[in-house]
């Protein structure tokens, strides 16, 4: 019994730890001022510019990436040249000193997240980021904690069309079906942690 006790304590501690981690907050509501007041509402909703025009990495790589200044200059070399904000943009571009956008959504380094995998499955930007196209200033609208990831991987909060696509894949692939069980995406620790 005495030999077992430390082990039991460790197991209980890990259990309590994981339960607590499930709900650790991750910046929900965070909406910092940016060095240049860039409005998604004005670009996306008023001027119809698609997300991928600027966030070019999102379908192809792990990172969505924030656009480099030459992307802004595609338009702003001619659009609103007299705006003080655009003048600052041009000065920064000319001096080669990039604008330091404040990162809003920011997971710890030990977490492995991949945009491409999620976007390829048809999960909309809005599911995870809210209606950014309507935002004058970007705001993080969900708590990006472990529970948030897992609730979707377990199928609890997954968009219905994603659930049905993966249900079909499981029906056609017994190996996938046995690996996932009732889940729609892997829930093993090493899926998300390096
Ligand atoms: C004209 C270029 C442009 C377009 C179009 C655009 N974005 Fe952005 N996006 C930016 C820039 C610049 C930033 C960094 C400044 C900021 O946060 O406002 C940004 C920031 C973001 C962020 C926050 C990044 C962080 O630090 O966490 C998200 C999320 C985002 N965009 C999603 C979208 C979505 C979704 C769409 C389409 C509905 C979209 N963007 C369209 C340029 C663009
Ligand atoms: C595809 C074209 C396009 C791209 C790319 C683009 N913009 Fe714009 N931007 C516009 C248009 C159009 C407007 C609104 C013009 C209007 O309302 O008269 C605008 C307005 C703005 C304004 C408002 C200026 C003011 O004083 O009202 C800012 C700031 C701005 N853009 C910054 C940026 C930044 C930073 C980038 C790069 C991340 C960027 N834009 C990329 C087309 C673009
Ligand atoms: C399944 C959820 C999910 C979906 C869908 C999603 N994102 Fe993200 N996004 C995240 C997470 C989580 C982060 C934080 C990543 C980090 O810090 O490593 C993030 C970060 C970002 C960033 C900051 C830069 C970066 O790559 O970390 C931008 C910009 C962004 N997302 C844009 C988009 C756009 C545009 C779409 C749709 C085409 C999209 N996201 C779809 C969850 C999602
Ligand atoms: C709205 C639902 C949703 C959210 C939220 C979500 N995921 Fe996923 N994730 C999925 C789906 C569906 C897949 C399966 C994609 C496939 O089958 O290719 C997936 C796949 C993955 C994969 C690839 C797994 C593999 O097969 O190797 C990783 C890694 C991952 N997600 C990490 C995360 C992390 C980390 C978060 C939270 C920051 C997160 N996901 C949030 C739905 C989601
Ligand atoms: C679907 C993705 C996903 C899976 C699966 C997952 N985690 Fe996490 N985990 C996260 C995310 C995202 C965070 C960051 C949460 C935060 O910082 O708010 C996190 C944070 C943690 C932390 C906190 C580290 C710190 O910074 O304090 C530990 C420890 C951890 N996870 C352990 C586990 C263990 C053990 C498992 C398996 C039982 C597991 N995780 C499975 C996504 C996942």
XYZ file of N, CA and C and ligand atoms in Angstrom:
797
model
N 0.826 -1.208 0.000
C 0.000 0.000 0.000
C 0.861 1.259 0.000
N 1.854 1.266 0.934
C 2.704 2.460 1.051
C 3.441 2.758 -0.249
N 3.847 1.655 -0.924
C 4.569 1.847 -2.184
C 3.644 2.422 -3.259
N 2.389 2.037 -3.186
C 1.434 2.468 -4.207
C 1.007 3.927 -4.033
N 1.063 4.399 -2.776
C 0.506 5.715 -2.485
C 1.040 6.846 -3.381
N 2.386 6.956 -3.521
C 2.883 8.055 -4.373
C 2.298 7.986 -5.781
N 2.172 6.760 -6.283
C 1.634 6.586 -7.625
C 0.198 7.101 -7.702
N -0.604 6.731 -6.673
C -2.002 7.168 -6.629
C -2.054 8.698 -6.596
N -1.190 9.287 -5.767
C -1.170 10.754 -5.659
C -0.857 11.381 -7.020
N 0.142 10.826 -7.677
C 0.530 11.364 -8.981
C -0.639 11.274 -9.967
N -1.303 10.109 -9.967
C -2.425 9.921 -10.896
C -3.536 10.932 -10.602
N -3.846 11.108 -9.313
C -4.904 12.053 -8.931
C -4.508 13.472 -9.352
N -3.244 13.826 -9.101
C -2.774 15.165 -9.476
C -2.873 15.390 -10.976
N -2.458 14.385 -11.751
C -2.534 14.530 -13.208
C -3.990 14.702 -13.622
N -4.859 13.875 -13.018
C -6.291 13.956 -13.334
C -6.832 15.353 -13.070
N -6.539 15.885 -11.876
C -7.022 17.219 -11.498
C -6.417 18.268 -12.424
N -5.135 18.076 -12.746
C -4.423 19.020 -13.611
C -5.077 19.101 -14.976
N -5.369 17.932 -15.553
C -5.958 17.913 -16.894
C -7.360 18.526 -16.869
N -8.125 18.222 -15.805
C -9.467 18.808 -15.686
C -9.375 20.335 -15.660
N -8.371 20.847 -14.924
C -8.223 22.300 -14.812
C -7.787 22.899 -16.152
N -6.868 22.192 -16.835
C -6.350 22.693 -18.108
C -7.437 22.835 -19.155
N -8.422 21.974 -19.039
C -9.513 21.953 -19.989
C -10.118 23.345 -20.145
N -10.096 24.108 -19.053
C -10.781 25.400 -19.064
C -9.876 26.619 -18.963
N -8.555 26.400 -19.050
C -7.654 27.550 -18.937
C -8.016 28.578 -20.010
N -8.124 29.824 -19.624
C -8.529 30.856 -20.590
C -7.415 31.185 -21.558
N -7.765 31.561 -22.744
C -6.770 31.924 -23.745
C -7.220 33.195 -24.422
N -7.139 34.323 -23.742
C -7.314 35.622 -24.410
C -8.680 35.924 -24.994
N -9.741 35.266 -24.555
C -11.051 35.593 -25.121
C -11.359 37.067 -24.866
N -11.844 37.767 -25.877
C -12.168 39.182 -25.740
C -11.007 40.107 -26.069
N -9.803 39.532 -26.294
C -8.620 40.356 -26.545
C -8.762 41.102 -27.884
N -8.579 42.405 -27.862
C -8.744 43.216 -29.064
C -7.832 44.442 -28.991
N -6.517 44.216 -29.156
C -5.559 45.319 -28.963
C -5.633 46.348 -30.091
N -5.194 47.575 -29.799
C -5.007 48.571 -30.856
C -3.846 48.127 -31.725
N -3.942 48.386 -33.028
C -2.874 48.017 -33.947
C -2.110 49.279 -34.345
N -0.853 49.118 -34.791
C -0.038 50.291 -35.161
C -0.696 51.147 -36.255
N -1.452 50.497 -37.152
C -2.263 51.223 -38.141
C -3.678 50.679 -37.985
N -4.693 51.564 -37.850
C -6.048 51.054 -37.625
C -6.609 50.400 -38.881
N -6.317 49.111 -39.043
C -6.759 48.349 -40.203
C -8.157 47.806 -39.936
N -9.127 48.114 -40.794
C -10.501 47.643 -40.581
C -10.856 46.509 -41.538
N -11.169 45.334 -40.978
C -11.660 44.225 -41.817
C -13.017 44.576 -42.424
N -13.841 45.276 -41.641
C -15.177 45.630 -42.113
C -15.063 46.436 -43.421
N -14.159 47.390 -43.441
C -14.018 48.234 -44.620
C -13.464 47.455 -45.820
N -12.493 46.586 -45.573
C -11.881 45.851 -46.682
C -12.757 44.684 -47.150
N -13.273 43.900 -46.198
C -13.995 42.674 -46.577
C -15.441 42.986 -46.938
N -16.158 43.664 -46.043
C -17.591 43.864 -46.263
C -17.843 44.987 -47.260
N -17.199 46.139 -47.067
C -17.478 47.259 -47.973
C -16.829 47.089 -49.343
N -15.644 46.451 -49.386
C -14.942 46.390 -50.664
C -14.789 44.976 -51.220
N -15.370 43.991 -50.536
C -15.449 42.637 -51.094
C -14.113 41.928 -51.302
N -13.104 42.264 -50.517
C -11.807 41.582 -50.685
C -11.853 40.253 -49.906
N -11.584 39.121 -50.566
C -11.670 37.826 -49.872
C -10.533 37.616 -48.871
N -10.826 36.829 -47.841
C -9.830 36.535 -46.793
C -8.496 36.063 -47.397
N -8.583 35.141 -48.366
C -7.358 34.513 -48.907
C -6.489 35.499 -49.698
N -7.067 36.628 -50.139
C -6.254 37.614 -50.850
C -5.101 38.054 -49.946
N -5.395 38.213 -48.662
C -4.362 38.665 -47.723
C -3.768 37.530 -46.889
N -4.615 36.600 -46.464
C -4.102 35.497 -45.627
C -3.787 34.312 -46.519
N -2.702 34.443 -47.258
C -2.407 33.513 -48.346
C -1.991 32.129 -47.848
N -1.525 32.019 -46.626
C -1.025 30.723 -46.165
C -2.112 29.751 -45.743
N -3.299 30.266 -45.512
C -4.302 29.520 -44.749
C -4.749 28.194 -45.362
N -4.753 28.085 -46.688
C -5.155 26.821 -47.319
C -3.968 25.901 -47.549
N -2.770 26.491 -47.491
C -1.595 25.746 -47.930
C -0.672 25.326 -46.796
N -0.717 26.062 -45.686
C 0.270 25.798 -44.635
C -0.399 25.787 -43.260
N 0.453 25.545 -42.283
C 0.061 25.565 -40.879
C -0.440 26.971 -40.501
N 0.243 27.994 -41.006
C -0.045 29.363 -40.599
C -0.916 30.104 -41.604
N -1.824 30.925 -41.072
C -2.651 31.755 -41.951
C -1.817 32.911 -42.506
N -0.903 33.404 -41.722
C -0.020 34.547 -41.996
C -0.748 35.889 -42.208
N -0.135 36.930 -41.655
C -0.631 38.298 -41.832
C 0.126 38.877 -43.037
N -0.565 39.599 -43.923
C 0.073 39.996 -45.192
C 1.274 40.929 -45.026
N 2.240 40.757 -45.914
C 3.386 41.652 -45.979
C 2.938 42.963 -46.633
N 3.732 44.018 -46.448
C 3.318 45.357 -46.905
C 3.140 45.473 -48.406
N 3.854 44.641 -49.178
C 3.673 44.765 -50.626
C 2.243 44.399 -51.042
N 1.584 43.531 -50.229
C 0.181 43.211 -50.515
C -0.685 44.465 -50.327
N -0.441 45.220 -49.283
C -1.172 46.473 -49.058
C -0.909 47.435 -50.213
N 0.362 47.457 -50.654
C 0.753 48.434 -51.670
C 0.152 48.123 -53.041
N -0.249 46.853 -53.274
C -0.956 46.530 -54.517
C -2.079 47.525 -54.739
N -2.755 47.914 -53.663
C -3.864 48.858 -53.797
C -3.477 50.262 -53.351
N -2.760 50.345 -52.223
C -2.580 51.669 -51.625
C -1.506 52.524 -52.283
N -0.829 51.976 -53.285
C -0.005 52.875 -54.087
C -0.919 53.868 -54.806
N -2.206 53.485 -54.998
C -3.167 54.427 -55.602
C -4.392 54.740 -54.729
N -4.825 53.805 -53.867
C -6.051 54.034 -53.085
C -5.764 54.907 -51.860
N -6.504 55.974 -51.677
C -6.426 56.889 -50.536
C -5.021 57.414 -50.236
N -4.309 57.926 -51.224
C -2.927 58.364 -50.985
C -2.812 59.490 -49.963
N -3.895 60.234 -49.737
C -3.793 61.381 -48.828
C -4.118 61.049 -47.373
N -4.569 59.829 -47.131
C -4.866 59.440 -45.745
C -3.574 59.427 -44.922
N -3.605 59.996 -43.707
C -2.399 59.962 -42.865
C -1.945 58.525 -42.565
N -2.906 57.595 -42.444
C -2.542 56.193 -42.157
C -1.820 55.568 -43.345
N -2.315 55.902 -44.534
C -1.686 55.347 -45.741
C -0.314 56.000 -45.960
N -0.187 57.271 -45.575
C 1.139 57.899 -45.663
C 2.141 57.164 -44.763
N 1.709 56.812 -43.560
C 2.592 56.063 -42.648
C 2.937 54.695 -43.224
N 1.919 54.066 -43.833
C 2.129 52.762 -44.468
C 3.208 52.871 -45.548
N 3.093 53.903 -46.353
C 4.056 54.087 -47.452
C 5.460 54.367 -46.937
N 5.522 55.184 -45.878
C 6.844 55.468 -45.292
C 7.493 54.183 -44.783
N 6.676 53.375 -44.079
C 7.206 52.116 -43.543
C 7.682 51.227 -44.691
N 6.894 51.199 -45.758
C 7.239 50.357 -46.909
C 8.544 50.830 -47.545
N 8.648 52.155 -47.710
C 9.844 52.722 -48.340
C 11.095 52.460 -47.501
N 10.938 52.512 -46.160
C 12.113 52.317 -45.301
C 12.406 50.833 -45.072
N 11.508 49.960 -45.554
C 11.731 48.522 -45.396
C 11.534 48.029 -43.972
N 10.890 48.845 -43.140
C 10.673 48.443 -41.745
C 9.232 47.953 -41.603
N 9.043 46.642 -41.422
C 7.668 46.123 -41.425
C 6.825 46.646 -40.265
N 5.528 46.706 -40.498
C 4.603 47.100 -39.436
C 4.500 45.966 -38.426
N 4.609 46.308 -37.153
C 4.567 45.250 -36.140
C 3.149 45.061 -35.634
N 2.370 44.249 -36.359
C 1.005 43.949 -35.955
C 1.036 43.190 -34.635
N 0.143 43.529 -33.748
C 0.067 42.820 -32.457
C -0.681 41.509 -32.686
N -0.054 40.406 -32.317
C -0.679 39.101 -32.504
C -1.830 38.926 -31.516
N -2.963 38.453 -32.006
C -4.149 38.343 -31.166
C -4.380 36.886 -30.734
N -4.566 36.016 -31.720
C -4.727 34.593 -31.415
C -3.333 34.009 -31.275
N -3.004 33.441 -30.130
C -1.615 33.031 -29.913
C -1.540 31.840 -28.970
N -1.392 30.656 -29.536
C -1.288 29.449 -28.711
C 0.133 29.305 -28.197
N 0.307 28.602 -27.052
C 1.672 28.350 -26.588
C 2.439 27.486 -27.597
N 3.776 27.579 -27.574
C 4.602 26.888 -28.565
C 4.464 25.371 -28.556
N 4.065 24.809 -27.425
C 3.986 23.337 -27.366
C 2.729 22.797 -28.034
N 1.867 23.683 -28.521
C 0.646 23.217 -29.185
C 0.830 23.258 -30.705
N 0.392 22.172 -31.314
C 0.529 22.025 -32.753
C -0.828 22.272 -33.404
N -1.003 23.427 -34.003
C -2.251 23.718 -34.721
C -1.922 23.896 -36.193
N -2.843 23.517 -37.060
C -2.570 23.547 -38.483
C -3.794 24.067 -39.246
N -3.674 25.252 -39.848
C -4.812 25.814 -40.590
C -5.252 24.931 -41.747
N -4.286 24.536 -42.570
C -4.600 23.792 -43.786
C -5.514 22.593 -43.496
N -5.168 21.819 -42.476
C -5.945 20.612 -42.174
C -7.400 20.948 -41.877
N -7.628 22.042 -41.197
C -8.992 22.419 -40.804
C -9.759 23.048 -41.964
N -9.086 23.930 -42.693
C -9.745 24.621 -43.808
C -10.089 23.602 -44.903
N -9.181 22.635 -45.129
C -9.435 21.600 -46.145
C -10.665 20.759 -45.809
N -11.007 20.678 -44.543
C -12.192 19.907 -44.153
C -13.463 20.763 -44.221
N -13.334 21.977 -44.704
C -14.515 22.820 -44.896
C -14.947 23.573 -43.648
N -14.071 23.691 -42.659
C -14.430 24.479 -41.475
C -14.191 25.961 -41.805
N -15.239 26.766 -41.673
C -15.151 28.173 -42.059
C -14.320 28.964 -41.054
N -13.697 30.035 -41.528
C -12.939 30.928 -40.638
C -13.819 31.358 -39.462
N -15.075 31.662 -39.745
C -16.005 32.189 -38.738
C -16.207 31.239 -37.570
N -16.130 29.922 -37.838
C -16.327 28.935 -36.768
C -15.336 29.187 -35.629
N -14.125 29.555 -35.978
C -13.084 29.722 -34.958
C -12.775 31.194 -34.654
N -13.056 32.078 -35.579
C -12.670 33.479 -35.393
C -13.841 34.445 -35.279
N -15.072 33.943 -35.419
C -16.215 34.851 -35.444
C -16.276 35.576 -36.783
N -17.192 36.530 -36.892
C -17.413 37.200 -38.173
C -16.420 38.343 -38.361
N -15.165 37.967 -38.669
C -14.083 38.956 -38.789
C -14.402 40.008 -39.861
N -15.088 39.566 -40.913
C -15.419 40.488 -42.008
C -16.274 41.673 -41.567
N -16.911 41.552 -40.416
C -17.730 42.648 -39.885
C -16.989 43.443 -38.810
N -15.740 43.059 -38.508
C -15.049 43.705 -37.386
C -14.238 44.920 -37.857
N -14.437 46.042 -37.193
C -13.631 47.228 -37.457
C -12.246 47.005 -36.829
N -12.251 46.323 -35.688
C -10.997 45.967 -35.017
C -11.114 44.501 -34.623
N -10.128 43.676 -34.964
C -10.240 42.231 -34.707
C -10.294 41.959 -33.207
N -11.186 41.038 -32.864
C -11.336 40.631 -31.473
C -11.369 39.112 -31.426
N -10.687 38.532 -30.463
C -10.781 37.078 -30.287
C -12.105 36.767 -29.604
N -12.938 35.940 -30.242
C -14.284 35.711 -29.710
C -14.437 34.384 -28.988
N -13.477 33.470 -29.127
C -13.588 32.204 -28.379
C -12.373 32.028 -27.476
N -12.548 31.236 -26.432
C -11.442 30.835 -25.577
C -10.714 29.698 -26.275
N -9.519 29.932 -26.776
C -8.831 28.857 -27.494
C -8.070 27.976 -26.517
N -8.812 27.354 -25.609
C -8.155 26.454 -24.658
C -8.291 25.012 -25.137
N -7.723 24.101 -24.348
C -7.708 22.699 -24.744
C -9.130 22.147 -24.879
N -10.015 22.566 -23.997
C -11.395 22.078 -24.047
C -12.086 22.492 -25.340
N -11.775 23.683 -25.797
C -12.379 24.168 -27.050
C -11.959 23.285 -28.226
N -10.674 22.961 -28.298
C -10.201 22.073 -29.374
C -10.867 20.707 -29.240
N -10.823 20.160 -28.026
C -11.309 18.789 -27.828
C -12.815 18.658 -28.042
N -13.585 19.662 -27.647
C -15.036 19.574 -27.848
C -15.365 19.394 -29.329
N -14.633 20.037 -30.185
C -14.892 19.860 -31.612
C -14.337 18.521 -32.100
N -13.130 18.160 -31.664
C -12.557 16.870 -32.099
C -13.437 15.700 -31.652
N -14.095 15.849 -30.528
C -14.963 14.766 -30.035
C -16.333 14.772 -30.694
N -16.595 15.795 -31.510
C -17.862 15.824 -32.241
C -18.967 16.583 -31.528
N -18.656 17.182 -30.371
C -19.711 17.866 -29.598
C -20.114 19.203 -30.209
N -19.135 19.951 -30.730
C -19.441 21.290 -31.254
C -19.121 21.396 -32.744
N -18.834 20.253 -33.363
C -18.412 20.242 -34.763
C -19.556 20.664 -35.678
N -19.287 21.511 -36.688
C -20.351 21.851 -37.645
C -20.924 20.569 -38.275
N -22.255 20.474 -38.399
C -22.908 19.245 -38.858
C -22.398 18.722 -40.206
N -22.086 19.648 -41.137
C -21.627 19.169 -42.448
C -20.240 18.506 -42.331
N -19.444 18.951 -41.361
C -18.130 18.338 -41.142
C -18.319 16.950 -40.519
N -19.243 16.848 -39.575
C -19.542 15.546 -38.967
C -19.990 14.563 -40.052
N -20.892 14.994 -40.945
C -21.383 14.021 -41.929
C -20.300 13.638 -42.927
N -19.430 14.569 -43.311
C -18.321 14.225 -44.214
C -17.411 13.181 -43.564
N -17.102 13.378 -42.284
C -16.176 12.449 -41.622
C -16.867 11.111 -41.325
N -18.168 11.137 -41.067
C -18.914 9.883 -40.880
C -18.840 9.034 -42.153
N -18.939 9.686 -43.307
C -18.825 8.965 -44.587
C -17.424 8.364 -44.741
N -16.407 9.178 -44.413
C -15.030 8.677 -44.521
C -14.816 7.459 -43.627
N -15.406 7.511 -42.431
C -15.250 6.382 -41.505
C -15.945 5.134 -42.048
N -17.098 5.323 -42.676
C -17.837 4.182 -43.230
C -17.026 3.496 -44.329
N -16.221 4.308 -45.055
C -15.444 3.758 -46.165
C -14.067 3.257 -45.715
N -13.675 3.547 -44.490
C -12.311 3.261 -44.051
C -12.319 2.719 -42.616
N -12.333 1.378 -42.494
C -12.439 0.757 -41.167
C -11.287 1.139 -40.225
N -10.098 1.373 -40.795
C -8.955 1.732 -39.940
C -9.205 3.093 -39.292
N -9.663 4.041 -40.094
C -9.986 5.374 -39.586
C -11.105 5.266 -38.542
N -12.111 4.466 -38.875
C -13.247 4.307 -37.964
C -12.788 3.771 -36.612
N -11.881 2.786 -36.613
C -11.482 2.204 -35.331
C -10.560 3.152 -34.571
N -9.775 3.960 -35.314
C -8.904 4.926 -34.642
C -9.710 6.045 -33.985
N -10.742 6.497 -34.681
C -11.490 7.655 -34.181
C -12.620 7.287 -33.229
N -13.171 6.078 -33.347
C -14.330 5.730 -32.519
C -15.472 6.696 -32.804
N -16.007 7.292 -31.748
C -17.124 8.227 -31.953
C -16.642 9.651 -32.256
N -15.307 9.871 -32.180
C -14.776 11.222 -32.414
C -14.714 11.539 -33.914
N -14.517 12.827 -34.264
C -14.371 13.214 -35.669
C -12.913 13.528 -36.023
N -12.087 13.720 -34.993
C -10.664 14.008 -35.199
C -9.912 13.414 -34.010
N -8.605 13.170 -34.178
C -7.869 12.507 -33.097
C -7.879 13.296 -31.781
N -7.890 12.562 -30.672
C -7.889 13.221 -29.360
C -6.688 12.797 -28.510
N -5.743 12.076 -29.123
C -4.525 11.699 -28.386
C -3.702 12.943 -28.078
N -3.022 12.877 -26.923
C -2.206 14.026 -26.519
C -1.215 14.426 -27.616
N -0.555 13.426 -28.231
C 0.500 13.757 -29.193
C -0.023 14.343 -30.508
N -1.326 14.301 -30.731
C -1.877 14.962 -31.921
C -1.613 16.467 -31.844
N -1.806 17.020 -30.659
C -1.724 18.472 -30.501
C -0.474 18.946 -29.763
N 0.258 18.017 -29.154
C 1.449 18.446 -28.393
C 2.704 17.807 -28.946
N 3.767 18.623 -29.074
C 5.029 18.115 -29.600
C 5.757 17.345 -28.522
C -6.818 43.496 -47.124
C -6.162 42.473 -46.350
C -6.971 41.574 -45.444
C -8.137 40.886 -45.727
C -8.934 40.876 -47.006
C -8.450 40.095 -44.544
N -7.505 40.328 -43.585
Fe -7.443 39.457 -41.763
N -5.843 40.639 -41.237
C -5.225 41.551 -42.078
C -4.231 42.303 -41.328
C -3.333 43.414 -41.857
C -4.265 41.807 -39.999
C -3.410 42.263 -38.803
C -4.008 43.508 -38.186
C -5.274 43.235 -37.428
O -5.288 42.368 -36.563
O -6.284 43.932 -37.708
C -5.298 40.767 -39.981
C -5.636 40.015 -38.870
C -6.535 38.945 -38.885
C -6.781 38.050 -37.771
C -6.108 38.133 -36.405
C -4.682 37.660 -36.474
C -4.084 37.487 -35.100
O -3.125 38.207 -34.769
O -4.566 36.644 -34.350
C -7.726 37.144 -38.166
C -8.282 35.999 -37.347
C -8.089 37.483 -39.514
N -7.344 38.576 -39.920
C -9.042 36.817 -40.246
C -9.539 37.267 -41.473
C -10.711 36.716 -42.119
C -11.550 35.584 -41.577
C -10.883 37.422 -43.289
C -12.016 37.293 -44.290
C -13.352 37.393 -43.742
C -9.782 38.383 -43.367
N -9.009 38.268 -42.246
C -9.547 39.263 -44.429
C -5.487 41.722 -43.413
C -6.591 41.215 -44.081
C -7.413 44.941 -52.810
C -7.171 46.331 -52.442
C -6.683 46.650 -51.025
C -5.681 46.027 -50.319
C -4.834 44.834 -50.733
C -5.544 46.763 -49.080
N -6.446 47.793 -49.032
Fe -6.669 49.133 -47.525
N -8.239 49.962 -48.481
C -8.717 49.571 -49.701
C -9.924 50.316 -50.009
C -10.752 50.185 -51.282
C -10.143 51.170 -48.896
C -11.312 52.104 -48.672
C -11.287 53.280 -49.572
C -12.483 54.149 -49.292
O -13.277 53.833 -48.422
O -12.601 55.146 -50.001
C -9.050 50.928 -47.965
C -8.873 51.639 -46.776
C -7.800 51.476 -45.927
C -7.528 52.275 -44.734
C -8.342 53.459 -44.242
C -7.596 54.721 -44.488
C -8.339 55.936 -44.026
O -7.675 56.913 -43.644
O -9.574 55.919 -44.043
C -6.409 51.767 -44.141
C -5.717 52.252 -42.875
C -5.970 50.659 -44.958
N -6.836 50.503 -46.032
C -4.859 49.889 -44.679
C -4.481 48.779 -45.406
C -3.398 47.884 -45.043
C -2.512 48.044 -43.821
C -3.336 46.916 -45.991
C -2.416 45.726 -46.054
C -2.486 44.825 -44.931
C -4.395 47.187 -46.943
N -5.063 48.311 -46.568
C -4.626 46.431 -48.085
C -8.165 48.636 -50.539
C -7.160 47.758 -50.201
C -10.430 25.173 -36.433
C -10.247 26.562 -36.045
C -9.736 27.573 -37.022
C -10.163 27.824 -38.316
C -11.225 27.091 -39.115
C -9.409 28.972 -38.787
N -8.531 29.379 -37.810
Fe -7.247 30.951 -37.923
N -6.461 30.479 -36.085
C -6.904 29.433 -35.293
C -6.001 29.293 -34.165
C -6.111 28.246 -33.062
C -5.011 30.302 -34.301
C -3.808 30.556 -33.394
C -2.648 29.750 -33.939
C -1.360 29.845 -33.139
O -1.195 30.747 -32.318
O -0.491 28.973 -33.365
C -5.344 31.045 -35.519
C -4.610 32.137 -36.008
C -4.949 32.849 -37.153
C -4.242 34.022 -37.650
C -3.004 34.632 -37.028
C -1.767 34.203 -37.810
C -1.445 32.760 -37.633
O -1.354 32.020 -38.636
O -1.290 32.301 -36.463
C -4.895 34.448 -38.777
C -4.520 35.628 -39.672
C -5.989 33.517 -39.010
N -5.992 32.565 -38.002
C -6.844 33.609 -40.090
C -7.760 32.603 -40.456
C -8.530 32.600 -41.710
C -8.477 33.673 -42.777
C -9.289 31.456 -41.689
C -10.244 30.921 -42.766
C -9.714 30.778 -44.115
C -8.986 30.747 -40.437
N -8.048 31.465 -39.733
C -9.563 29.547 -40.045
C -8.002 28.660 -35.517
C -8.702 28.568 -36.716
C -14.608 23.402 -35.173
C -13.906 22.131 -35.040
C -12.467 22.075 -34.659
C -11.763 22.861 -33.767
C -12.285 24.025 -32.946
C -10.429 22.356 -33.729
N -10.290 21.304 -34.582
Fe -8.565 20.279 -34.996
N -9.531 19.161 -36.372
C -10.887 19.219 -36.652
C -11.217 18.219 -37.658
C -12.602 17.940 -38.231
C -10.007 17.575 -37.978
C -9.808 16.384 -38.918
C -9.219 16.820 -40.213
C -8.979 15.617 -41.112
O -9.625 14.572 -40.949
O -8.143 15.772 -41.988
C -8.961 18.193 -37.160
C -7.617 17.839 -37.213
C -6.638 18.359 -36.403
C -5.247 17.980 -36.445
C -4.629 16.950 -37.380
C -4.835 15.593 -36.770
C -4.167 14.481 -37.554
O -4.893 13.717 -38.183
O -2.957 14.403 -37.528
C -4.600 18.693 -35.460
C -3.124 18.618 -35.088
C -5.584 19.524 -34.814
N -6.801 19.306 -35.429
C -5.322 20.384 -33.761
C -6.270 21.264 -33.211
C -5.981 22.187 -32.126
C -4.658 22.315 -31.413
C -7.145 22.893 -31.914
C -7.388 23.994 -30.905
C -6.430 25.065 -30.836
C -8.138 22.394 -32.847
N -7.577 21.403 -33.616
C -9.426 22.887 -32.926
C -11.786 20.076 -36.092
C -11.518 21.084 -35.170
C -7.157 18.768 -29.802
C -5.945 19.312 -29.268
C -5.412 18.880 -27.924
C -5.321 17.608 -27.424
C -5.786 16.306 -28.070
C -4.651 17.712 -26.144
N -4.354 19.020 -25.881
Fe -3.358 19.710 -24.233
N -3.573 21.617 -24.888
C -4.187 21.991 -26.053
C -4.178 23.429 -26.156
C -4.735 24.264 -27.278
C -3.521 23.898 -24.985
C -3.230 25.364 -24.615
C -4.329 25.801 -23.710
C -4.032 27.116 -23.069
O -2.872 27.507 -22.947
O -5.015 27.751 -22.679
C -3.156 22.734 -24.206
C -2.481 22.790 -22.990
C -1.996 21.697 -22.309
C -1.136 21.745 -21.149
C -0.735 23.028 -20.452
C 0.679 23.407 -20.643
C 0.872 24.799 -20.111
O 1.184 25.664 -20.899
O 0.636 25.037 -18.931
C -0.864 20.453 -20.771
C -0.002 19.970 -19.609
C -1.583 19.589 -21.701
N -2.252 20.381 -22.631
C -1.605 18.212 -21.637
C -2.371 17.404 -22.455
C -2.527 15.962 -22.263
C -1.893 15.151 -21.125
C -3.319 15.509 -23.304
C -3.860 14.104 -23.535
C -4.736 13.607 -22.494
C -3.646 16.663 -24.136
N -3.047 17.794 -23.599
C -4.397 16.617 -25.306
C -4.695 21.141 -27.029
C -4.805 19.771 -26.924
